[in-house]
Amino acid sequence: MTQDPNAQAQIEPTEVGANAAESGQRVLRDHPASAGAEHEVGRRVASTPLADQGRAATALDPEAPAVLTVDNLKMYFPVKSAGLIRRTVGQVQAVDGISFEVPKGGSLGLVGESGCGKSTTGRLITRLYKPTGGSMVFEGHDLAGLSNREMKPLRRDVQMIFQDPYTSLNPRHTVGAIVGAALEVHKIVPKNKVLPRVRELLEVVGLNPEHYNRYPNEFSGGQRQRIGIARALTMNPKLLVADEPVSALDVSIQAQVVNLLQDIQNEFDVAFLFIAHDLAIVRHFCPEIAVMYLGKIMEIGDRETIYARPHHPYTQALLSAVPDVKQAAVGGRRERIRLEGDVPSPINPPSGCRFRTRCQFAQEICAKVEPPLLQIGPRHKVACHFAGELGAHPATPVTTGVLGVDDHGSPIPGAAHAGAQIAVPGYEKTWYDLKTQQTTGA
Amino acid sequence: MTSVPMSQSLTSDDADHSEGPYLTVEDLTVTFPTEDGPVTAVSGLTYSVAKGKTLGIVGESGSGKSVSSMAIMGLHDTKSAKISGSIHVGGAEIIGSSESKMRSLRGNAMAMIFQDALAALHPFYRIGGQLEEAYLVHHSSASKRDARRKAIEMLDRVGIPQPDRRVDDYPHQFSGGMRQRAMIAMGLINDPSLLIADEPTTALDVTVQAQILDLLQDLQREFNSAVIIITHDLGVIAEMADDVLVMYAGRCVEYGTTKEILTRPEMPYTWGLLSSIPDVSASTDARLVPIPGNPPSLLNLPPGCSFHPRCAHMDKVPGNLCRTEMPTLTVASSSPSHQKRCHLADPAEVYRTEVLPVIAPDLVEETR
């Protein structure tokens, strides 16, 4: 991919096609085993004995460079008044200043309740929406500012898997047309090579390649989701945004699709932004997880930290609400943190910390000052004035030194404000240690 | 809740309780005619639920979970659907009873909560109006004002803030969790002794799901009703149900107490369900082992055990038994309160040595 999208757009279509066809074959040739290796993926998922089939959770590579860097991304939807002149009377702050990185070949999980902005984030990154502010740097291009024409060559590299396999496939098109559409749009391979490539892709996702001329209604839910995945893979994307890819499927089929996605990640080195509300699936698939609430990231970190030692009261409540199969051995309900009420409206979010209206630790400072997303470990950031492990939340705000305010949230005149280093997308070498209240390093 | 009718219902409940299970389903078979021939959606299903107890029914879509519970509510069209066997609710036989008899039971002695609250509530009528209607149908002597007071009371009981104002809202003005609460309020407005919750929390977020499950449990304790929870989430089953019924292709494949089924399952399908869901607290070395293939079509069930085309343990059964003969529901070796439908001679050993090390390496030591 050339660095300047304009330059790319001016290249003769045939030339683009030739390059892409080459890269397409490269990926398929890159398989560890042989030319038939991509067939292996499908077969493994479909029908092999138990022992070879399971996949352990994906591991984290801390040294991987970022493929996508999102910085202070914002999406405000206008609220229009009724009547003839539809004036803008408010804004839904669906995504309000989030920053994160997706490592190359890695996966970042995005979890949160419905309405927290996680799907909007996915749609912003695939540029189905144009963001209100912020930047999304993908391989040197800021996707946020590109026009549709400039975006087109980049769309190959950023693909999306949708939630509902029943509504995301056109019922009047055959599977071959659905999967092959992108090949024709981007003129990647000559017309007579489209079908062989489609059949290859169908085999990669574990479908019978002979079924390319069938219609979506002839497939079950799990198979349809595989078609959706094959369509996303057509362009050999570098980043896949998976928006609730398994939540519409039966339990036994969910595992098949999750394993398929893991295989794809291992074979093709694709980075994933994995959006889901099922915390257990996200834990299995993503070595890094960001927890969102009302358009903001509350806590982000590696899997072990987020699930074993969450520091944000919201993450703790979310985790304690998940029903656990192991509870059967004990009987009865698990002790849980009860969150009262519903998520507030994003049109008029609470001042200061957005979670404070449902937080049991909320104090005066929470209403006055918004807590910064503070790095408190090598790969752990949290946005809370009273961040601490469950049952060990501090009595005084931990963020006062960073923000230059007193314990009640009123600014101290002349105090240093270290806000600049806080909202960077990646992780710093040094972080703010909660115990010593000092900046420390590894 | 008004205290007077509640104490009355409690005393009558206690009397019923001593007589045995409130709901008994025996050998229930439901067949629908289709263009391609008859489909047996449920076949030979037997179970019972006592008052104050919860039964969890698990299975994939099309396994007959919802069809069996709709048969209890008498919601199948008797002209086309063929229903045989017997269903006793509080001593009354459901199958073959008249529509007027069913109407007096439905919503009164038994009620159902549906999965999609937005589809189950009428969009043109106010929440309060729909609750009042449910009350007035079974309390013909009650006045409109009584019904409204009762509706507000029920909304308050299920935890809707400012119920006296929200009672006049339309369903679209409620959030997902509140709609589900409103539907639970509607289901419970006549103090039913049997409550069937069909995927009550599937469309909800985990925090709201926890609220709804808490609510269901509190209300069950208060009304001492028998509850059936239909779900595909084994976590919900583990925390809510006393007994579990696992269904596959219209048949019960495993039935017993929750502790037995989820800690010592003896049927490969249940193993498959347990191994295909990741756990929030399990070790990350635990692997996700899916059940291969897809659920069978009910029109064309495989011969023998319906699960055999997807079963990884068929080679441990001598001969061709799995392909030729449907296993009967037999009592498991571990406990008399545990039934399973499988030919495996020693499933407990297979589970301990082959399945558990893969899905929960950290648990193997404990069970030895």
Short mmCIF file of C-alpha atoms in Angstrom, two decimals, chain A residues 45-57 112-115 118 220 222-223 249-256 258-259 262 277-281 283-284 303-304 307 314 317-319 321-334 336 338-342 358, chain B residues 59-61 65 175 177-178 202 204-211 213-215 217-218 232-236 238-240 258-259 262-263 269 272-295 310 312-313 354-355 358 360 362-363:
data_model
loop_
_atom_site.label_atom_id
_atom_site.label_comp_id
_atom_site.label_asym_id
_atom_site.label_seq_id
_atom_site.Cartn_x
_atom_site.Cartn_y
_atom_site.Cartn_z
CA VAL A 45 -13.18 -26.63 12.23
CA ALA A 46 -15.77 -28.82 10.58
CA SER A 47 -14.97 -32.34 11.65
CA THR A 48 -11.92 -33.53 13.48
CA PRO A 49 -11.68 -35.43 16.74
CA LEU A 50 -12.09 -33.58 19.99
CA ALA A 51 -8.45 -33.40 21.00
CA ASP A 52 -7.24 -31.45 17.95
CA GLN A 53 -10.17 -29.14 17.88
CA GLY A 54 -10.18 -26.89 20.92
CA ARG A 55 -8.42 -23.58 20.97
CA ALA A 56 -6.89 -22.07 24.05
CA ALA A 57 -7.27 -18.33 24.55
CA GLY A 112 -19.90 -2.51 27.73
CA GLU A 113 -23.66 -2.33 28.07
CA SER A 114 -25.90 -1.54 25.12
CA GLY A 115 -25.78 2.13 24.28
CA LYS A 118 -19.01 0.27 21.27
CA SER A 220 -28.19 -22.09 8.97
CA GLY A 222 -23.75 -20.43 11.91
CA GLN A 223 -23.12 -21.04 8.21
CA LEU A 249 -25.77 -17.84 17.25
CA ASP A 250 -26.58 -20.95 19.26
CA VAL A 251 -24.18 -21.85 22.04
CA SER A 252 -22.69 -24.88 20.29
CA ILE A 253 -22.20 -22.87 17.09
CA GLN A 254 -20.66 -19.87 18.90
CA ALA A 255 -17.60 -21.91 19.79
CA GLN A 256 -17.19 -23.03 16.16
CA VAL A 258 -14.87 -18.19 17.69
CA ASN A 259 -12.41 -20.96 16.83
CA GLN A 262 -8.87 -17.56 15.98
CA HIS A 277 -21.14 -7.80 25.40
CA ASP A 278 -20.35 -11.39 26.39
CA LEU A 279 -17.46 -10.95 28.80
CA ALA A 280 -16.45 -14.62 28.71
CA ILE A 281 -16.12 -14.73 24.91
CA ARG A 283 -11.81 -12.87 27.58
CA HIS A 284 -11.19 -15.95 25.47
CA ARG A 303 -6.78 -9.68 30.10
CA GLU A 304 -5.27 -10.86 33.38
CA TYR A 307 -10.52 -9.93 34.79
CA TYR A 314 -17.95 -0.42 36.82
CA ALA A 317 -19.86 -4.65 38.81
CA LEU A 318 -19.93 -5.89 35.23
CA LEU A 319 -17.80 -8.93 36.05
CA ALA A 321 -23.00 -9.79 37.18
CA VAL A 322 -21.94 -12.60 34.83
CA PRO A 323 -23.66 -15.85 35.79
CA ASP A 324 -21.12 -18.58 36.43
CA VAL A 325 -21.58 -22.26 35.54
CA LYS A 326 -19.29 -23.24 38.38
CA GLN A 327 -21.89 -21.89 40.79
CA ALA A 328 -23.80 -25.16 40.30
CA ALA A 329 -21.36 -26.92 42.60
CA VAL A 330 -22.11 -24.41 45.38
CA GLY A 331 -25.78 -23.71 44.72
CA GLY A 332 -27.65 -20.42 45.03
CA ARG A 333 -26.67 -17.06 43.60
CA ARG A 334 -23.20 -15.56 43.67
CA ARG A 336 -22.75 -9.57 43.34
CA ARG A 338 -25.89 -4.54 42.35
CA LEU A 339 -26.02 -1.66 39.92
CA GLU A 340 -29.28 0.19 40.34
CA GLY A 341 -31.18 1.75 37.49
CA ASP A 342 -30.27 2.18 33.87
CA ARG A 358 -24.67 4.43 39.72
CA GLY B 59 -31.12 -26.78 24.44
CA GLU B 60 -30.37 -25.29 21.05
CA SER B 61 -32.95 -23.53 18.91
CA LYS B 65 -37.91 -26.07 24.58
CA SER B 175 -35.81 0.84 28.36
CA GLY B 177 -34.79 -3.82 31.21
CA MET B 178 -37.88 -1.86 32.25
CA THR B 202 -31.35 -13.28 26.53
CA LEU B 204 -30.46 -7.97 28.01
CA ASP B 205 -27.09 -6.72 29.23
CA VAL B 206 -25.39 -8.63 32.03
CA THR B 207 -26.06 -5.97 34.65
CA VAL B 208 -29.74 -5.81 33.74
CA GLN B 209 -29.85 -9.60 33.49
CA ALA B 210 -28.58 -9.80 37.07
CA GLN B 211 -31.31 -7.38 38.18
CA LEU B 213 -32.80 -12.71 37.80
CA ASP B 214 -32.68 -11.22 41.32
CA LEU B 215 -36.23 -9.99 40.83
CA GLN B 217 -35.93 -15.07 42.58
CA ASP B 218 -37.37 -12.58 45.09
CA HIS B 232 -29.38 -21.48 26.52
CA ASP B 233 -27.12 -19.85 29.11
CA LEU B 234 -25.80 -22.53 31.43
CA GLY B 235 -24.58 -19.82 33.80
CA VAL B 236 -28.14 -18.64 34.35
CA ALA B 238 -26.42 -22.79 37.44
CA GLU B 239 -27.48 -19.82 39.51
CA MET B 240 -31.25 -20.08 39.24
CA THR B 258 -28.58 -28.79 38.76
CA LYS B 259 -25.58 -29.78 40.82
CA LEU B 262 -23.48 -29.42 35.74
CA THR B 263 -20.78 -31.06 37.86
CA TYR B 269 -24.25 -33.36 24.33
CA GLY B 272 -20.40 -30.31 24.39
CA LEU B 273 -22.52 -27.48 25.78
CA LEU B 274 -20.22 -27.09 28.77
CA SER B 275 -17.05 -27.14 26.67
CA SER B 276 -18.26 -24.72 24.05
CA ILE B 277 -18.76 -21.80 26.41
CA PRO B 278 -15.76 -19.96 27.81
CA ASP B 279 -15.86 -19.02 31.46
CA VAL B 280 -15.01 -15.64 32.98
CA SER B 281 -12.94 -17.24 35.71
CA ALA B 282 -11.55 -20.38 34.07
CA SER B 283 -7.85 -20.67 33.32
CA THR B 284 -6.96 -19.24 29.91
CA ASP B 285 -5.42 -22.61 29.02
CA ALA B 286 -8.91 -24.09 28.94
CA ARG B 287 -9.89 -24.77 25.37
CA LEU B 288 -13.06 -23.98 23.55
CA VAL B 289 -14.25 -27.24 22.04
CA PRO B 290 -17.31 -26.75 19.83
CA ILE B 291 -19.85 -29.42 19.05
CA PRO B 292 -19.13 -30.22 15.40
CA GLY B 293 -21.85 -29.91 12.78
CA ASN B 294 -25.34 -28.51 13.09
CA PRO B 295 -28.49 -29.61 14.93
CA ARG B 310 -22.08 -34.96 16.20
CA ALA B 312 -17.09 -37.66 19.55
CA HIS B 313 -17.46 -40.67 21.83
CA GLU B 354 -11.11 -36.99 28.54
CA VAL B 355 -13.47 -34.03 28.75
CA VAL B 358 -9.56 -30.12 28.16
CA ALA B 360 -11.28 -27.11 32.89
CA ASP B 362 -7.89 -26.55 37.01
CA LEU B 363 -10.84 -28.68 38.13
#
